[in-house]
Structure formats: structure tokens, C-alpha cells
Short mmCIF file of N, CA and C in Angstrom, two decimals:
data_model
loop_
_atom_site.label_atom_id
_atom_site.label_comp_id
_atom_site.label_asym_id
_atom_site.label_seq_id
_atom_site.Cartn_x
_atom_site.Cartn_y
_atom_site.Cartn_z
N UNK A 1 1.86 -5.25 -18.19
CA UNK A 1 2.22 -4.54 -17.05
C UNK A 1 0.97 -3.75 -16.60
N UNK A 2 0.05 -4.52 -16.27
CA UNK A 2 -1.36 -3.90 -15.76
C UNK A 2 -1.19 -3.56 -14.25
N UNK A 3 -1.94 -2.79 -13.89
CA UNK A 3 -2.36 -2.46 -12.20
C UNK A 3 -3.68 -2.22 -12.12
N UNK A 4 -4.39 -2.86 -11.24
CA UNK A 4 -5.68 -2.49 -10.77
C UNK A 4 -5.86 -2.06 -9.31
N UNK A 5 -6.63 -1.21 -9.05
CA UNK A 5 -6.91 -0.70 -7.57
C UNK A 5 -8.27 -0.72 -7.38
N UNK A 6 -8.82 -1.32 -6.17
CA UNK A 6 -10.11 -1.06 -5.88
C UNK A 6 -10.22 -0.30 -4.43
N UNK A 7 -10.96 0.67 -4.41
CA UNK A 7 -10.96 1.55 -3.34
C UNK A 7 -12.27 1.29 -2.42
N UNK A 8 -12.35 0.97 -1.21
CA UNK A 8 -13.63 0.88 -0.48
C UNK A 8 -13.67 1.73 0.82
N UNK A 9 -14.64 2.52 0.86
CA UNK A 9 -14.56 3.02 2.23
C UNK A 9 -15.59 2.30 3.25
N UNK A 10 -14.95 2.06 4.40
CA UNK A 10 -15.80 1.20 5.25
C UNK A 10 -15.66 1.98 6.66
N UNK A 11 -16.79 2.67 6.91
CA UNK A 11 -16.77 3.62 8.05
C UNK A 11 -15.59 4.54 8.14
N UNK A 12 -14.68 4.35 8.99
CA UNK A 12 -13.63 5.07 9.08
C UNK A 12 -12.20 4.72 8.48
N UNK A 13 -12.32 3.78 7.95
CA UNK A 13 -11.24 2.93 7.32
C UNK A 13 -11.49 2.82 5.77
N UNK A 14 -10.32 3.15 5.18
CA UNK A 14 -10.47 2.95 3.67
C UNK A 14 -9.58 1.75 3.22
N UNK A 15 -10.16 0.92 2.48
CA UNK A 15 -9.54 -0.32 2.09
C UNK A 15 -9.14 -0.29 0.71
N UNK A 16 -7.84 -0.51 0.37
CA UNK A 16 -7.55 -0.39 -1.09
C UNK A 16 -6.80 -1.80 -1.35
N UNK A 17 -7.44 -2.41 -2.45
CA UNK A 17 -6.91 -3.78 -2.95
C UNK A 17 -6.26 -3.29 -4.09
N UNK A 18 -4.89 -3.85 -4.30
CA UNK A 18 -4.02 -3.76 -5.45
C UNK A 18 -3.81 -4.89 -5.92
N UNK A 19 -3.75 -5.08 -7.32
CA UNK A 19 -3.40 -6.23 -8.14
C UNK A 19 -2.62 -5.93 -9.38
N UNK A 20 -1.60 -6.78 -9.59
CA UNK A 20 -0.79 -6.67 -10.64
C UNK A 20 0.66 -6.24 -10.32
N UNK A 21 1.28 -5.63 -11.32
CA UNK A 21 2.75 -5.37 -11.11
C UNK A 21 3.06 -3.76 -10.60
N UNK A 22 3.81 -3.53 -9.77
CA UNK A 22 4.07 -2.15 -9.48
C UNK A 22 5.68 -2.07 -9.84
N UNK A 23 5.67 -1.10 -10.91
CA UNK A 23 7.01 -0.92 -11.31
C UNK A 23 7.05 0.52 -11.86
N UNK A 24 8.21 0.87 -12.66
CA UNK A 24 8.35 2.33 -12.95
C UNK A 24 7.11 2.67 -13.94
N UNK A 25 6.54 1.83 -14.64
CA UNK A 25 5.57 2.11 -15.54
C UNK A 25 4.25 2.29 -14.66
N UNK A 26 3.95 1.52 -13.86
CA UNK A 26 2.60 1.63 -12.95
C UNK A 26 2.71 2.38 -11.69
N UNK A 27 3.86 2.65 -11.21
CA UNK A 27 3.79 3.41 -9.92
C UNK A 27 3.16 4.71 -10.06
N UNK A 28 3.36 5.52 -10.99
CA UNK A 28 2.91 6.84 -11.00
C UNK A 28 1.27 6.68 -11.00
N UNK A 29 0.86 5.84 -11.58
CA UNK A 29 -0.72 5.59 -11.40
C UNK A 29 -1.02 5.24 -10.28
N UNK A 30 -0.53 4.48 -9.54
CA UNK A 30 -0.94 4.07 -8.31
C UNK A 30 -0.66 5.27 -7.31
N UNK A 31 0.41 6.06 -7.41
CA UNK A 31 0.73 7.12 -6.47
C UNK A 31 -0.45 8.16 -6.71
N UNK A 32 -0.97 8.35 -7.89
CA UNK A 32 -2.03 9.28 -8.22
C UNK A 32 -3.30 8.84 -7.78
N UNK A 33 -3.52 7.42 -7.47
CA UNK A 33 -4.89 6.85 -7.00
C UNK A 33 -4.79 6.91 -5.52
N UNK A 34 -3.56 6.79 -4.75
CA UNK A 34 -3.50 6.64 -3.30
C UNK A 34 -3.25 7.99 -2.57
N UNK A 35 -2.59 8.86 -3.19
CA UNK A 35 -2.22 10.21 -2.65
C UNK A 35 -3.38 10.92 -1.99
N UNK A 36 -4.55 11.04 -2.84
CA UNK A 36 -5.63 11.87 -2.28
C UNK A 36 -6.14 11.22 -0.98
N UNK A 37 -6.12 9.98 -1.06
CA UNK A 37 -6.64 9.27 0.10
C UNK A 37 -5.80 9.63 1.35
N UNK A 38 -4.22 9.69 1.15
CA UNK A 38 -3.45 10.06 2.38
C UNK A 38 -3.57 11.66 2.63
N UNK A 39 -4.04 12.35 1.77
CA UNK A 39 -4.17 13.82 2.13
C UNK A 39 -5.51 14.26 2.84
N UNK A 40 -6.35 13.13 3.23
CA UNK A 40 -7.58 13.53 4.11
C UNK A 40 -7.19 13.76 5.42
N UNK A 41 -8.08 14.30 6.19
CA UNK A 41 -7.70 14.47 7.69
C UNK A 41 -7.92 13.08 8.35
N UNK A 42 -6.90 12.69 9.12
CA UNK A 42 -6.80 11.27 9.92
C UNK A 42 -7.07 10.18 8.95
N UNK A 43 -6.37 10.01 7.98
CA UNK A 43 -6.74 8.94 7.07
C UNK A 43 -6.29 7.56 7.53
N UNK A 44 -7.21 6.61 7.60
CA UNK A 44 -7.00 5.17 7.93
C UNK A 44 -6.98 4.35 6.73
N UNK A 45 -5.77 3.95 6.24
CA UNK A 45 -5.57 3.21 5.13
C UNK A 45 -5.06 1.80 5.35
N UNK A 46 -5.85 0.74 4.88
CA UNK A 46 -5.38 -0.51 4.72
C UNK A 46 -5.27 -0.92 3.30
N UNK A 47 -4.12 -1.38 2.99
CA UNK A 47 -3.80 -1.77 1.72
C UNK A 47 -3.56 -3.19 1.47
N UNK A 48 -4.19 -3.99 0.69
CA UNK A 48 -4.05 -5.32 0.53
C UNK A 48 -3.17 -5.35 -0.76
N UNK A 49 -2.08 -6.06 -0.56
CA UNK A 49 -1.34 -6.32 -1.77
C UNK A 49 -1.27 -7.91 -1.99
N UNK A 50 -2.15 -8.58 -1.73
CA UNK A 50 -2.32 -10.05 -2.03
C UNK A 50 -2.00 -10.34 -3.46
N UNK A 51 -2.51 -9.60 -4.37
CA UNK A 51 -2.55 -9.88 -5.80
C UNK A 51 -1.55 -9.07 -6.47
N UNK A 52 -0.53 -8.63 -5.82
CA UNK A 52 0.54 -7.90 -6.40
C UNK A 52 1.62 -9.05 -6.58
N UNK A 53 1.82 -9.18 -7.95
CA UNK A 53 2.91 -10.23 -8.33
C UNK A 53 4.27 -9.75 -8.55
N UNK A 54 4.42 -8.56 -8.46
CA UNK A 54 5.93 -7.91 -8.71
C UNK A 54 5.84 -6.64 -8.21
N UNK A 55 7.08 -6.20 -7.40
CA UNK A 55 7.09 -4.83 -7.06
C UNK A 55 8.63 -4.45 -7.09
N UNK A 56 9.11 -3.17 -7.71
CA UNK A 56 10.35 -2.81 -7.58
C UNK A 56 10.57 -1.62 -6.85
N UNK A 57 11.76 -0.98 -6.89
CA UNK A 57 12.08 0.16 -6.04
C UNK A 57 11.14 1.19 -6.28
N UNK A 58 10.61 1.44 -7.43
CA UNK A 58 9.63 2.67 -7.55
C UNK A 58 8.41 2.38 -6.76
N UNK A 59 7.96 1.03 -6.59
CA UNK A 59 6.82 0.72 -5.71
C UNK A 59 7.05 1.05 -4.55
N UNK A 60 8.20 0.68 -3.89
CA UNK A 60 8.54 0.92 -2.41
C UNK A 60 8.55 2.48 -2.22
N UNK A 61 8.96 3.33 -3.41
CA UNK A 61 8.97 4.73 -3.12
C UNK A 61 7.48 5.36 -2.99
N UNK A 62 6.62 4.76 -3.73
CA UNK A 62 5.14 5.09 -3.75
C UNK A 62 4.63 4.78 -2.13
N UNK A 63 5.07 3.78 -1.47
CA UNK A 63 4.54 3.55 -0.13
C UNK A 63 5.29 4.29 0.78
N UNK A 64 6.57 4.71 0.58
CA UNK A 64 7.30 5.73 1.65
C UNK A 64 6.53 7.04 1.58
N UNK A 65 6.51 7.47 0.13
CA UNK A 65 5.77 8.56 0.18
C UNK A 65 4.32 8.56 0.74
N UNK A 66 3.55 7.66 0.31
CA UNK A 66 2.26 7.44 0.97
C UNK A 66 2.32 7.77 2.62
N UNK A 67 3.31 6.85 3.19
CA UNK A 67 3.23 6.94 4.73
C UNK A 67 3.81 8.31 5.24
N UNK A 68 4.48 9.08 4.41
CA UNK A 68 4.84 10.41 4.89
C UNK A 68 3.61 11.24 4.90
N UNK A 69 2.74 11.17 3.80
CA UNK A 69 1.45 12.03 3.68
C UNK A 69 0.68 11.49 4.93
N UNK A 70 0.36 10.20 5.12
CA UNK A 70 -0.59 9.67 6.01
C UNK A 70 -0.17 10.26 7.51
N UNK A 71 1.05 10.30 7.81
CA UNK A 71 1.55 10.51 9.17
C UNK A 71 1.43 12.13 9.21
N UNK A 72 1.75 12.80 8.05
CA UNK A 72 1.67 14.40 8.12
C UNK A 72 -0.06 14.88 8.42
N UNK A 73 -0.90 13.88 8.19
CA UNK A 73 -2.30 14.15 8.32
C UNK A 73 -2.94 13.28 9.38
N UNK A 74 -2.01 12.71 10.49
CA UNK A 74 -2.40 12.27 11.61
C UNK A 74 -2.99 10.81 11.46
N UNK A 75 -2.77 10.30 10.43
CA UNK A 75 -3.44 8.92 9.98
C UNK A 75 -2.40 7.64 10.25
N UNK A 76 -2.98 6.53 9.94
CA UNK A 76 -2.34 5.17 10.07
C UNK A 76 -2.33 4.67 8.61
N UNK A 77 -1.14 3.82 8.21
CA UNK A 77 -1.20 3.09 6.98
C UNK A 77 -0.80 1.70 7.54
N UNK A 78 -1.46 0.78 6.78
CA UNK A 78 -1.14 -0.68 7.12
C UNK A 78 -1.09 -1.37 5.70
N UNK A 79 -0.19 -2.28 5.45
CA UNK A 79 -0.12 -3.11 4.20
C UNK A 79 -0.31 -4.41 4.77
N UNK A 80 -1.17 -5.17 4.31
CA UNK A 80 -1.50 -6.28 4.62
C UNK A 80 -1.71 -7.37 3.33
N UNK A 81 -1.64 -8.56 3.73
CA UNK A 81 -1.51 -9.74 2.93
C UNK A 81 -0.40 -9.83 1.82
N UNK A 82 0.65 -9.50 2.36
CA UNK A 82 1.97 -9.60 1.57
C UNK A 82 2.05 -10.93 1.16
N UNK A 83 2.76 -11.18 0.09
CA UNK A 83 3.49 -12.46 -0.15
C UNK A 83 4.69 -12.56 0.52
N UNK A 84 5.09 -13.82 0.58
CA UNK A 84 6.46 -14.03 1.16
C UNK A 84 7.72 -13.08 0.47
N UNK A 85 7.45 -13.12 -0.97
CA UNK A 85 8.35 -12.36 -1.67
C UNK A 85 8.29 -10.77 -1.35
N UNK A 86 7.22 -10.23 -1.37
CA UNK A 86 7.03 -8.84 -0.97
C UNK A 86 7.53 -8.55 0.37
N UNK A 87 6.86 -9.45 1.46
CA UNK A 87 7.62 -9.23 2.99
C UNK A 87 9.00 -9.19 2.98
N UNK A 88 9.87 -10.01 2.11
CA UNK A 88 11.17 -10.02 1.99
C UNK A 88 11.78 -8.75 1.74
N UNK A 89 11.10 -8.23 0.71
CA UNK A 89 11.45 -6.94 0.10
C UNK A 89 11.40 -5.84 0.91
N UNK A 90 10.44 -5.63 1.76
CA UNK A 90 10.27 -4.89 2.74
C UNK A 90 11.42 -5.03 3.85
N UNK A 91 11.64 -6.20 4.20
CA UNK A 91 12.37 -6.60 5.23
C UNK A 91 13.74 -6.27 4.95
N UNK A 92 14.20 -6.48 3.62
CA UNK A 92 15.67 -6.37 3.15
C UNK A 92 16.01 -4.72 3.13
N UNK A 93 14.83 -3.94 2.76
CA UNK A 93 15.13 -2.70 2.61
C UNK A 93 14.93 -1.92 4.03
N UNK A 94 14.50 -2.56 4.90
CA UNK A 94 14.22 -2.13 6.27
C UNK A 94 12.98 -1.27 6.41
N UNK A 95 12.15 -1.32 5.41
CA UNK A 95 10.86 -0.67 5.69
C UNK A 95 9.77 -1.22 6.41
N UNK A 96 10.06 -2.58 6.74
CA UNK A 96 9.18 -3.01 7.74
C UNK A 96 9.29 -2.61 9.01
N UNK A 97 10.32 -2.10 9.32
CA UNK A 97 10.45 -1.29 10.78
C UNK A 97 9.64 0.21 10.77
N UNK A 98 9.49 0.87 9.71
CA UNK A 98 8.72 1.97 9.64
C UNK A 98 7.28 1.88 9.00
N UNK A 99 6.87 0.88 8.35
CA UNK A 99 5.68 0.91 7.71
C UNK A 99 5.02 -0.51 8.38
N UNK A 100 3.91 -0.35 8.96
CA UNK A 100 3.01 -1.50 9.68
C UNK A 100 2.54 -2.44 8.39
N UNK A 101 3.22 -3.75 8.42
CA UNK A 101 2.96 -4.70 7.32
C UNK A 101 2.72 -6.00 8.05
N UNK A 102 1.97 -6.78 7.33
CA UNK A 102 1.24 -8.07 7.74
C UNK A 102 1.23 -9.01 6.76
N UNK A 103 1.56 -10.23 6.78
CA UNK A 103 1.10 -11.28 5.76
C UNK A 103 -0.26 -11.60 5.85
N UNK A 104 -0.97 -11.38 6.96
CA UNK A 104 -2.42 -11.77 7.11
C UNK A 104 -3.15 -10.54 6.84
N UNK A 105 -4.30 -10.78 6.61
CA UNK A 105 -5.62 -9.83 6.62
C UNK A 105 -5.84 -9.22 7.77
N UNK A 106 -6.22 -7.96 7.91
CA UNK A 106 -6.43 -7.10 8.89
C UNK A 106 -7.45 -6.23 8.67
N UNK A 107 -7.96 -5.53 9.56
CA UNK A 107 -8.86 -4.23 9.33
C UNK A 107 -10.03 -4.60 8.39
N UNK A 108 -10.44 -5.75 8.36
CA UNK A 108 -11.81 -5.90 7.61
C UNK A 108 -11.32 -6.54 6.15
N UNK A 109 -10.03 -6.61 5.76
CA UNK A 109 -9.54 -6.92 4.55
C UNK A 109 -9.73 -8.41 4.31
N UNK A 110 -10.53 -8.95 3.29
CA UNK A 110 -10.60 -10.29 3.11
C UNK A 110 -9.83 -10.90 1.94
#
């Protein structure tokens, strides 16, 4: 159960690439890495989930909390490059209605 994150600052955009599994074991680490980014003034976060092989409800909770903090600081959050499985997870839970998600790369994410 490994999780790897790569954070890149590109002008006004912060691009985060996440790889591995997001579950009860790894979610606290992910939250710890992402929360400071969301607490900046006007954060513009694009998070690629291309290499995420598994996510459970604790992972969803990380992104809901992240979205709250981003909005509190007048920013934007985009989740990109979701697998069909992850996109279905966000759709089933209704989170696709509140979080900007896309199966395609956007905002300079390759």
C-alpha cells in the first residue's frame, strides 16, 4: 500500500500527480501533503489521478476536505485523468457534481 505524490508549481497552477492506492492507511499522508496547498491564497490545484489504482471512502474524504479548503481560500480544484473506475466512484457518490473532474488531462497535466 504505497502512495507517491509529485508536486509541481507551474506559474499560478499547482499540479499534483498521485500514484498508488488511496485508502485508510495512505489517506492521512495524502491529506497532510495536499492541505497546505489548499490553504494558500487563491489556490489553483490540478490533481492527476492517472496512476491511482484504488481509492476507498477515506480517499474521497480527502478530496472533499481539500475542496472545502480550496473554496474557503477562493481557489479552484480540478481532478484529472481519472480511470473509468475512479470516475464511476465519484459519479456514484455524487461528488462529480461538486468537484470538477475529467478523465482527460487538463491544465498542463501530461
